[in-house]
Amino acid sequence: MGASADTATTTSGRTEQRSFEQSIAITDVDPLSIDLPRTIAYLVSQLAHENIAVPAAATTLLAKVTQAPATNETSDGLLTDISGLLLAEGTTLDAVAGQLSEDDVEGRPHTTWTDGAFTLLVGSVFRPILVELASRWTSASSHMSSATAHTAVAYASAILAGTAPQISSIAMAYFEQHAPAQCLAQMAADAAAKQENAQAVALAAVGVRLLRRMPECAKQPAAWDWASAWTQLLTPGSPPVVRMLATEGLAAVRGLTDAGSAQLADTADVSDALRVRVRTWLRLGAQQLDEQAQRRMVRLGGDVVAQGLWRALDAGAEHRWLDERRLSSNVASVGGVLLHAQTGAARNDGSFVVTPTVAQSAHALALATSRREPVLLVGAAGAGKTALV
């Protein structure tokens, strides 16, 4: 079976025009060939080049990963610290609340998605191993309260899922195992009840953003009662921005069309200017974020190979800093692509013969899976389709 798998082929089952998150070019690099110290140095140089402010929560971690002597023995700790950098921006949400401030709403009906730049850059620089970094969020957030960790993971997931949809399943696994008793909408309702308005706005905004980026969150985990919490936020005592966000959250949970969402927004009793402000931020802001990510991916894609941060898949690169034994138990390297796998999933024990064509097919299959694209395997009986999967 293994030797005959040479004839198996993969084709995408999607015929319509691909969305950005599916068509973005991914350099064919070996993720395990990362030169960890040089990639960390490259991240620091890109932060300076793009003039991106480092969140206060990331300052200590960034100094740690920059100054710590990198060795094969310390690579595990460094990867966990880099995973923590992905969460840092979500631990303080002042930028999110600031974008939706009710001050001068009439004078600023349109806004841009200006937060997330730090998280997106870290995710872009380390994109080939982003799944591994996301799988370490439990360890990276061990020093945080459960509510703070929950919010930070939700924030990072919503920022990154548009350009790296493969992390969605890891984020969902995190939520199912580590989520506090209350979902983000309930946390926002609690903050509003305490008149912590800025925190209520930020939590509600992150909750809506997460639902729009990862619709599966509307049903999972089952313990999250999104609808009741959003309804609670529609009471007159909630700030107008929170009420408007609550209608967007309810619309996402119920799967409403834009027309249905507009009708629901009438119940929020907010000004037309505020309604436009929030909806513009949610819709065009996400588009602006993805466009920014696309430009960065194109630019960084060539840099990582040209500067030797990663090696091409066929380069026979040395795995000095990361190899399959160091991968988390729920991450597997398939055809040179890191994928979320069930803990304890079977790995190739050597009985499956990986010929050049099999390797190419496995890479194509894994790449499509990482983008959450439907895949159709085509081949004659006994070609090795089942064995490949």
Tab-separated table of C-alpha atoms in Angstrom:
chain	number	residue	atom	x	y	z
A	1	MET	CA	0.000	0.000	0.000
A	2	GLY	CA	2.696	2.481	0.984
A	3	ALA	CA	4.769	1.968	-2.163
A	4	SER	CA	1.754	2.268	-4.474
A	5	ALA	CA	0.639	5.527	-2.859
A	6	ASP	CA	2.865	7.203	-5.463
A	7	THR	CA	-0.183	7.432	-7.731
A	8	ALA	CA	-2.465	9.277	-5.321
A	9	THR	CA	-3.268	12.903	-6.240
A	10	THR	CA	-5.040	15.773	-4.514
A	11	THR	CA	-7.344	18.381	-5.960
A	12	SER	CA	-9.245	21.161	-4.261
A	13	GLY	CA	-12.999	20.725	-4.329
A	14	ARG	CA	-13.693	24.432	-4.475
A	15	THR	CA	-14.461	26.067	-7.803
A	16	GLU	CA	-15.472	29.582	-6.797
A	17	GLN	CA	-12.943	32.382	-6.455
A	18	ARG	CA	-10.864	31.837	-3.356
A	19	SER	CA	-11.113	34.291	-0.541
A	20	PHE	CA	-7.992	36.071	0.635
A	21	GLU	CA	-7.384	33.687	3.508
A	22	GLN	CA	-7.359	30.768	1.064
A	23	SER	CA	-5.365	32.313	-1.776
A	24	ILE	CA	-2.558	33.948	0.198
A	25	ALA	CA	0.791	32.646	-0.956
A	26	ILE	CA	2.690	30.499	1.506
A	27	THR	CA	6.378	29.969	0.904
A	28	ASP	CA	7.231	26.271	0.720
A	29	VAL	CA	9.610	26.238	3.664
A	30	ASP	CA	10.407	23.535	6.159
A	31	PRO	CA	8.908	24.833	9.428
A	32	LEU	CA	11.243	22.669	11.503
A	33	SER	CA	14.296	24.307	9.915
A	34	ILE	CA	13.770	27.586	11.780
A	35	ASP	CA	16.909	29.440	12.845
A	36	LEU	CA	15.405	30.524	16.148
A	37	PRO	CA	17.935	33.168	17.295
A	38	ARG	CA	18.049	34.880	13.904
A	39	THR	CA	14.266	34.841	13.560
A	40	ILE	CA	13.894	36.510	16.960
A	41	ALA	CA	16.400	39.167	15.870
A	42	TYR	CA	14.455	39.594	12.639
A	43	LEU	CA	11.236	40.191	14.613
A	44	VAL	CA	12.912	42.958	16.604
A	45	SER	CA	14.211	44.596	13.410
A	46	GLN	CA	10.754	44.478	11.811
A	47	LEU	CA	9.139	46.081	14.873
A	48	ALA	CA	11.566	48.973	14.478
A	49	HIS	CA	11.190	49.083	10.690
A	50	GLU	CA	7.391	49.330	10.859
A	51	ASN	CA	7.451	51.569	13.936
A	52	ILE	CA	5.118	49.240	15.817
A	53	ALA	CA	4.787	49.945	19.512
A	54	VAL	CA	5.471	47.013	21.805
A	55	PRO	CA	2.611	46.439	24.282
A	56	ALA	CA	3.641	46.886	27.903
A	57	ALA	CA	2.779	43.259	28.607
A	58	ALA	CA	5.223	42.161	25.884
A	59	THR	CA	8.198	44.347	26.850
A	60	THR	CA	9.669	41.942	29.405
A	61	LEU	CA	9.025	38.887	27.258
A	62	LEU	CA	10.576	40.494	24.205
A	63	ALA	CA	13.669	41.424	26.182
A	64	LYS	CA	13.845	37.875	27.507
A	65	VAL	CA	13.697	36.157	24.125
A	66	THR	CA	16.129	38.696	22.674
A	67	GLN	CA	18.768	38.487	25.389
A	68	ALA	CA	18.532	34.862	26.485
A	69	PRO	CA	21.293	32.663	25.043
A	70	ALA	CA	19.582	30.357	22.589
A	71	THR	CA	20.627	26.730	22.698
A	72	ASN	CA	18.967	23.517	21.653
A	73	GLU	CA	18.119	22.902	25.310
A	74	THR	CA	16.474	26.318	25.802
A	75	SER	CA	14.475	26.330	22.545
A	76	ASP	CA	11.349	24.923	24.229
A	77	GLY	CA	11.267	27.778	26.706
A	78	LEU	CA	11.878	30.361	23.987
A	79	LEU	CA	9.025	29.003	21.879
A	80	THR	CA	6.677	29.242	24.868
A	81	ASP	CA	7.814	32.834	25.452
A	82	ILE	CA	7.168	33.673	21.787
A	83	SER	CA	3.740	32.103	22.191
A	84	GLY	CA	3.242	34.533	25.068
A	85	LEU	CA	4.068	37.445	22.741
A	86	LEU	CA	1.039	36.475	20.633
A	87	LEU	CA	-1.149	36.893	23.725
A	88	ALA	CA	0.394	40.074	25.110
A	89	GLU	CA	-1.700	42.580	23.174
A	90	GLY	CA	-4.920	40.934	24.321
A	91	THR	CA	-4.178	41.321	28.041
A	92	THR	CA	-4.743	45.095	27.918
A	93	LEU	CA	-7.491	46.266	25.608
A	94	ASP	CA	-7.231	50.048	25.883
A	95	ALA	CA	-6.634	50.386	22.138
A	96	VAL	CA	-9.823	48.480	21.357
A	97	ALA	CA	-11.926	50.626	23.677
A	98	GLY	CA	-10.299	53.784	22.348
A	99	GLN	CA	-11.325	53.043	18.779
A	100	LEU	CA	-14.965	52.841	19.845
A	101	SER	CA	-14.993	55.792	22.211
A	102	GLU	CA	-18.214	57.774	22.138
A	103	ASP	CA	-16.243	61.032	22.109
A	104	ASP	CA	-16.624	63.016	18.896
A	105	VAL	CA	-18.652	60.283	17.200
A	106	GLU	CA	-20.411	62.786	14.942
A	107	GLY	CA	-17.077	64.127	13.723
A	108	ARG	CA	-15.520	60.715	13.100
A	109	PRO	CA	-18.128	58.433	11.510
A	110	HIS	CA	-15.466	56.159	10.036
A	111	THR	CA	-12.600	54.436	11.765
A	112	THR	CA	-9.850	51.954	11.113
A	113	TRP	CA	-8.723	48.806	12.834
A	114	THR	CA	-5.559	50.181	14.368
A	115	ASP	CA	-5.004	47.605	17.085
A	116	GLY	CA	-3.552	44.164	16.433
A	117	ALA	CA	-0.431	45.340	14.600
A	118	PHE	CA	1.946	43.782	17.129
A	119	THR	CA	0.103	40.453	17.281
A	120	LEU	CA	-0.121	40.305	13.509
A	121	LEU	CA	3.586	40.987	13.026
A	122	VAL	CA	4.638	38.283	15.503
A	123	GLY	CA	2.252	35.858	13.799
A	124	SER	CA	3.577	36.823	10.358
A	125	VAL	CA	7.248	36.412	11.239
A	126	PHE	CA	6.642	33.007	12.853
A	127	ARG	CA	3.859	31.900	10.531
A	128	PRO	CA	5.364	28.512	9.514
A	129	ILE	CA	5.262	27.444	13.183
A	130	LEU	CA	2.187	29.430	14.219
A	131	VAL	CA	0.241	26.239	14.981
A	132	GLU	CA	2.963	25.123	17.392
A	133	LEU	CA	3.011	28.540	19.071
A	134	ALA	CA	-0.784	28.536	19.451
A	135	SER	CA	-0.663	25.039	20.954
A	136	ARG	CA	1.525	26.485	23.736
A	137	TRP	CA	-1.013	29.113	24.809
A	138	THR	CA	-1.927	27.104	27.905
A	139	SER	CA	1.657	27.220	29.165
A	140	ALA	CA	2.236	30.783	27.958
A	141	SER	CA	-0.773	32.068	29.922
A	142	SER	CA	-0.161	30.051	33.081
A	143	HIS	CA	0.718	33.229	35.018
A	144	MET	CA	-2.552	34.963	34.043
A	145	SER	CA	-5.952	34.731	35.659
A	146	SER	CA	-8.337	32.481	33.733
A	147	ALA	CA	-10.421	35.461	32.587
A	148	THR	CA	-7.372	37.377	31.335
A	149	ALA	CA	-5.993	34.312	29.548
A	150	HIS	CA	-9.385	33.623	28.002
A	151	THR	CA	-9.620	37.194	26.699
A	152	ALA	CA	-6.039	37.173	25.396
A	153	VAL	CA	-6.576	33.923	23.460
A	154	ALA	CA	-9.864	35.236	22.030
A	155	TYR	CA	-8.162	38.468	20.962
A	156	ALA	CA	-5.193	36.731	19.320
A	157	SER	CA	-7.432	34.171	17.600
A	158	ALA	CA	-9.661	36.850	16.085
A	159	ILE	CA	-6.655	38.847	14.879
A	160	LEU	CA	-4.826	35.861	13.354
A	161	ALA	CA	-7.635	33.632	12.077
A	162	GLY	CA	-8.238	35.734	8.968
A	163	THR	CA	-4.785	34.981	7.571
A	164	ALA	CA	-3.989	31.784	9.468
A	165	PRO	CA	-7.278	29.842	9.655
A	166	GLN	CA	-5.408	26.727	10.777
A	167	ILE	CA	-5.211	28.076	14.331
A	168	SER	CA	-8.994	28.093	14.737
A	169	SER	CA	-9.214	24.453	15.788
A	170	ILE	CA	-6.456	24.946	18.368
A	171	ALA	CA	-8.223	28.014	19.735
A	172	MET	CA	-11.465	26.045	20.016
A	173	ALA	CA	-9.666	23.221	21.820
A	174	TYR	CA	-8.251	25.801	24.244
A	175	PHE	CA	-11.673	27.329	24.892
A	176	GLU	CA	-13.274	23.935	25.488
A	177	GLN	CA	-10.625	22.900	28.012
A	178	HIS	CA	-9.734	26.164	29.715
A	179	ALA	CA	-12.615	28.586	29.327
A	180	PRO	CA	-13.936	30.146	32.537
A	181	ALA	CA	-17.606	29.693	33.398
A	182	GLN	CA	-18.530	32.897	31.587
A	183	CYS	CA	-18.098	33.745	27.926
A	184	LEU	CA	-16.771	37.099	26.779
A	185	ALA	CA	-20.252	38.562	26.420
A	186	GLN	CA	-21.037	37.672	30.031
A	187	MET	CA	-17.748	39.169	31.154
A	188	ALA	CA	-18.730	42.356	29.303
A	189	ALA	CA	-22.125	42.332	31.008
A	190	ASP	CA	-20.467	41.991	34.407
A	191	ALA	CA	-18.149	44.916	33.616
A	192	ALA	CA	-21.095	47.059	32.494
A	193	ALA	CA	-22.949	46.257	35.698
A	194	LYS	CA	-19.934	47.563	37.640
A	195	GLN	CA	-19.884	50.668	35.399
A	196	GLU	CA	-16.466	49.655	34.070
A	197	ASN	CA	-17.521	51.006	30.699
A	198	ALA	CA	-14.183	50.929	28.859
A	199	GLN	CA	-13.649	47.298	29.862
A	200	ALA	CA	-17.219	46.436	28.870
A	201	VAL	CA	-16.705	48.006	25.428
A	202	ALA	CA	-13.401	46.193	24.885
A	203	LEU	CA	-14.715	42.782	25.960
A	204	ALA	CA	-17.877	43.131	23.877
A	205	ALA	CA	-15.822	44.216	20.840
A	206	VAL	CA	-13.450	41.252	21.173
A	207	GLY	CA	-16.426	38.922	21.584
A	208	VAL	CA	-18.124	40.185	18.422
A	209	ARG	CA	-14.852	40.096	16.494
A	210	LEU	CA	-14.277	36.484	17.578
A	211	LEU	CA	-17.770	35.434	16.487
A	212	ARG	CA	-17.339	37.080	13.094
A	213	ARG	CA	-13.903	35.513	12.537
A	214	MET	CA	-14.740	32.096	13.975
A	215	PRO	CA	-18.492	31.445	13.602
A	216	GLU	CA	-18.071	28.032	15.223
A	217	CYS	CA	-17.729	29.848	18.537
A	218	ALA	CA	-21.473	30.580	18.386
A	219	LYS	CA	-22.161	26.919	19.198
A	220	GLN	CA	-19.004	25.786	20.991
A	221	PRO	CA	-18.230	25.412	23.811
A	222	ALA	CA	-21.799	24.441	24.663
A	223	ALA	CA	-21.503	26.039	28.117
A	224	TRP	CA	-21.198	29.516	26.592
A	225	ASP	CA	-24.620	31.136	26.520
A	226	TRP	CA	-23.855	33.947	24.115
A	227	ALA	CA	-27.468	34.897	23.366
A	228	SER	CA	-28.492	35.462	26.990
A	229	ALA	CA	-25.397	37.547	27.707
A	230	TRP	CA	-25.826	39.726	24.603
A	231	THR	CA	-29.490	40.235	25.481
A	232	GLN	CA	-28.476	41.289	28.978
A	233	LEU	CA	-26.228	43.967	27.450
A	234	LEU	CA	-29.170	45.496	25.541
A	235	THR	CA	-30.628	46.968	28.725
A	236	PRO	CA	-30.788	50.797	28.926
A	237	GLY	CA	-28.147	50.801	31.650
A	238	SER	CA	-25.433	49.621	29.244
A	239	PRO	CA	-23.351	52.231	27.376
A	240	PRO	CA	-24.668	52.954	23.839
A	241	VAL	CA	-21.554	51.468	22.206
A	242	VAL	CA	-22.011	48.258	24.193
A	243	ARG	CA	-25.682	48.068	23.205
A	244	MET	CA	-24.757	48.418	19.552
A	245	LEU	CA	-22.050	45.763	19.861
A	246	ALA	CA	-24.574	43.483	21.593
A	247	THR	CA	-26.885	43.650	18.561
A	248	GLU	CA	-23.958	42.694	16.331
A	249	GLY	CA	-23.146	39.821	18.677
A	250	LEU	CA	-26.742	38.575	18.637
A	251	ALA	CA	-26.815	38.844	14.845
A	252	ALA	CA	-23.666	36.704	14.628
A	253	VAL	CA	-25.060	34.089	17.019
A	254	ARG	CA	-28.356	33.912	15.140
A	255	GLY	CA	-26.721	33.961	11.709
A	256	LEU	CA	-28.727	36.963	10.535
A	257	THR	CA	-28.310	38.662	7.173
A	258	ASP	CA	-27.275	42.321	6.976
A	259	ALA	CA	-30.957	43.267	6.730
A	260	GLY	CA	-31.793	41.248	9.829
A	261	SER	CA	-28.806	42.731	11.621
A	262	ALA	CA	-29.995	46.251	10.742
A	263	GLN	CA	-33.460	45.533	12.132
A	264	LEU	CA	-31.948	44.179	15.329
A	265	ALA	CA	-29.790	47.298	15.638
A	266	ASP	CA	-32.993	49.368	15.862
A	267	THR	CA	-33.539	47.874	19.320
A	268	ALA	CA	-30.230	49.316	20.570
A	269	ASP	CA	-31.640	52.872	20.590
A	270	VAL	CA	-28.399	54.524	19.464
A	271	SER	CA	-27.647	57.371	17.074
A	272	ASP	CA	-27.186	56.707	13.371
A	273	ALA	CA	-23.626	58.043	13.624
A	274	LEU	CA	-22.717	55.533	16.331
A	275	ARG	CA	-24.361	52.720	14.416
A	276	VAL	CA	-22.293	53.565	11.326
A	277	ARG	CA	-19.152	53.899	13.434
A	278	VAL	CA	-19.439	50.443	15.001
A	279	ARG	CA	-20.487	48.627	11.832
A	280	THR	CA	-17.734	50.306	9.816
A	281	TRP	CA	-15.148	49.328	12.405
A	282	LEU	CA	-16.297	45.714	12.387
A	283	ARG	CA	-16.564	45.272	8.631
A	284	LEU	CA	-14.091	47.581	6.933
A	285	GLY	CA	-11.711	47.324	9.844
A	286	ALA	CA	-11.414	43.576	9.354
A	287	GLN	CA	-10.862	44.095	5.646
A	288	GLN	CA	-8.116	46.633	6.335
A	289	LEU	CA	-6.455	44.217	8.739
A	290	ASP	CA	-6.434	41.445	6.152
A	291	GLU	CA	-5.074	43.749	3.462
A	292	GLN	CA	-2.303	44.821	5.810
A	293	ALA	CA	-1.549	41.170	6.545
A	294	GLN	CA	-1.488	40.308	2.850
A	295	ARG	CA	1.068	42.996	2.072
A	296	ARG	CA	3.221	41.894	4.987
A	297	MET	CA	3.019	38.213	4.039
A	298	VAL	CA	4.177	38.936	0.516
A	299	ARG	CA	7.108	40.980	1.767
A	300	LEU	CA	8.126	38.647	4.584
A	301	GLY	CA	7.667	35.499	2.494
A	302	GLY	CA	10.745	36.285	0.436
A	303	ASP	CA	12.742	37.608	3.384
A	304	VAL	CA	12.577	34.459	5.485
A	305	VAL	CA	14.186	32.386	2.741
A	306	ALA	CA	16.592	35.058	1.455
A	307	GLN	CA	17.934	35.639	4.974
A	308	GLY	CA	18.096	31.927	5.799
A	309	LEU	CA	15.562	32.049	8.652
A	310	TRP	CA	13.953	28.937	7.163
A	311	ARG	CA	15.108	26.528	4.504
A	312	ALA	CA	13.142	25.280	1.533
A	313	LEU	CA	11.376	21.948	1.945
A	314	ASP	CA	13.721	20.175	-0.446
A	315	ALA	CA	16.902	21.681	0.971
A	316	GLY	CA	17.586	18.884	3.436
A	317	ALA	CA	17.868	21.451	6.204
A	318	GLU	CA	19.228	20.665	9.643
A	319	HIS	CA	16.606	20.774	12.405
A	320	ARG	CA	18.817	22.382	15.017
A	321	TRP	CA	16.217	24.216	17.098
A	322	LEU	CA	12.977	22.345	16.471
A	323	ASP	CA	12.271	18.777	15.449
A	324	GLU	CA	9.238	16.510	15.592
A	325	ARG	CA	10.162	15.287	19.069
A	326	ARG	CA	9.856	18.841	20.391
A	327	LEU	CA	6.444	19.485	18.855
A	328	SER	CA	3.487	19.647	21.205
A	329	SER	CA	1.483	16.440	21.529
A	330	ASN	CA	-1.421	17.976	19.578
A	331	VAL	CA	0.708	19.180	16.633
A	332	ALA	CA	1.998	17.062	13.755
A	333	SER	CA	4.263	17.846	10.812
A	334	VAL	CA	2.578	16.568	7.645
A	335	GLY	CA	4.310	17.115	4.346
A	336	GLY	CA	6.213	20.059	5.739
A	337	VAL	CA	3.099	21.737	7.188
A	338	LEU	CA	2.296	21.881	10.908
A	339	LEU	CA	-1.279	20.808	11.636
A	340	HIS	CA	-3.436	20.520	14.708
A	341	ALA	CA	-3.788	16.816	15.507
A	342	GLN	CA	-5.532	14.821	18.169
A	343	THR	CA	-3.281	14.111	21.126
A	344	GLY	CA	-1.689	10.728	20.635
A	345	ALA	CA	-2.572	10.584	16.928
A	346	ALA	CA	-0.770	7.885	14.989
A	347	ARG	CA	2.422	8.923	13.214
A	348	ASN	CA	4.275	7.269	10.381
A	349	ASP	CA	6.114	4.308	11.876
A	350	GLY	CA	8.142	3.722	8.722
A	351	SER	CA	5.727	1.296	7.077
A	352	PHE	CA	4.401	4.044	4.803
A	353	VAL	CA	6.908	4.645	2.015
A	354	VAL	CA	7.267	8.362	1.301
A	355	THR	CA	8.300	8.668	-2.324
A	356	PRO	CA	8.821	12.116	-3.900
A	357	THR	CA	5.319	12.091	-5.379
A	358	VAL	CA	3.781	11.013	-2.063
A	359	ALA	CA	5.639	13.823	-0.328
A	360	GLN	CA	4.286	16.310	-2.865
A	361	SER	CA	0.731	14.999	-2.447
A	362	ALA	CA	1.014	15.055	1.352
A	363	HIS	CA	2.233	18.653	1.245
A	364	ALA	CA	-0.662	19.730	-1.004
A	365	LEU	CA	-3.168	17.908	1.207
A	366	ALA	CA	-1.766	19.377	4.415
A	367	LEU	CA	-1.563	22.883	2.949
A	368	ALA	CA	-5.209	22.785	1.861
A	369	THR	CA	-6.219	21.397	5.252
A	370	SER	CA	-4.354	24.187	7.026
A	371	ARG	CA	-6.373	26.702	4.996
A	372	ARG	CA	-9.582	24.819	5.851
A	373	GLU	CA	-10.252	24.092	2.192
A	374	PRO	CA	-12.263	21.044	1.105
A	375	VAL	CA	-10.035	18.430	-0.514
A	376	LEU	CA	-10.864	15.594	-2.908
A	377	LEU	CA	-8.468	12.658	-3.214
A	378	VAL	CA	-8.560	11.012	-6.631
A	379	GLY	CA	-6.910	7.730	-7.560
A	380	ALA	CA	-7.514	4.141	-8.616
A	381	ALA	CA	-8.370	1.449	-6.085
A	382	GLY	CA	-5.254	0.579	-4.092
A	383	ALA	CA	-3.482	3.802	-5.022
A	384	GLY	CA	-2.979	4.711	-1.371
A	385	LYS	CA	-5.666	7.368	-0.774
A	386	THR	CA	-6.708	6.019	2.621
A	387	ALA	CA	-3.110	5.398	3.672
A	388	LEU	CA	-2.187	8.979	2.763
A	389	VAL	CA	-4.930	10.357	5.003
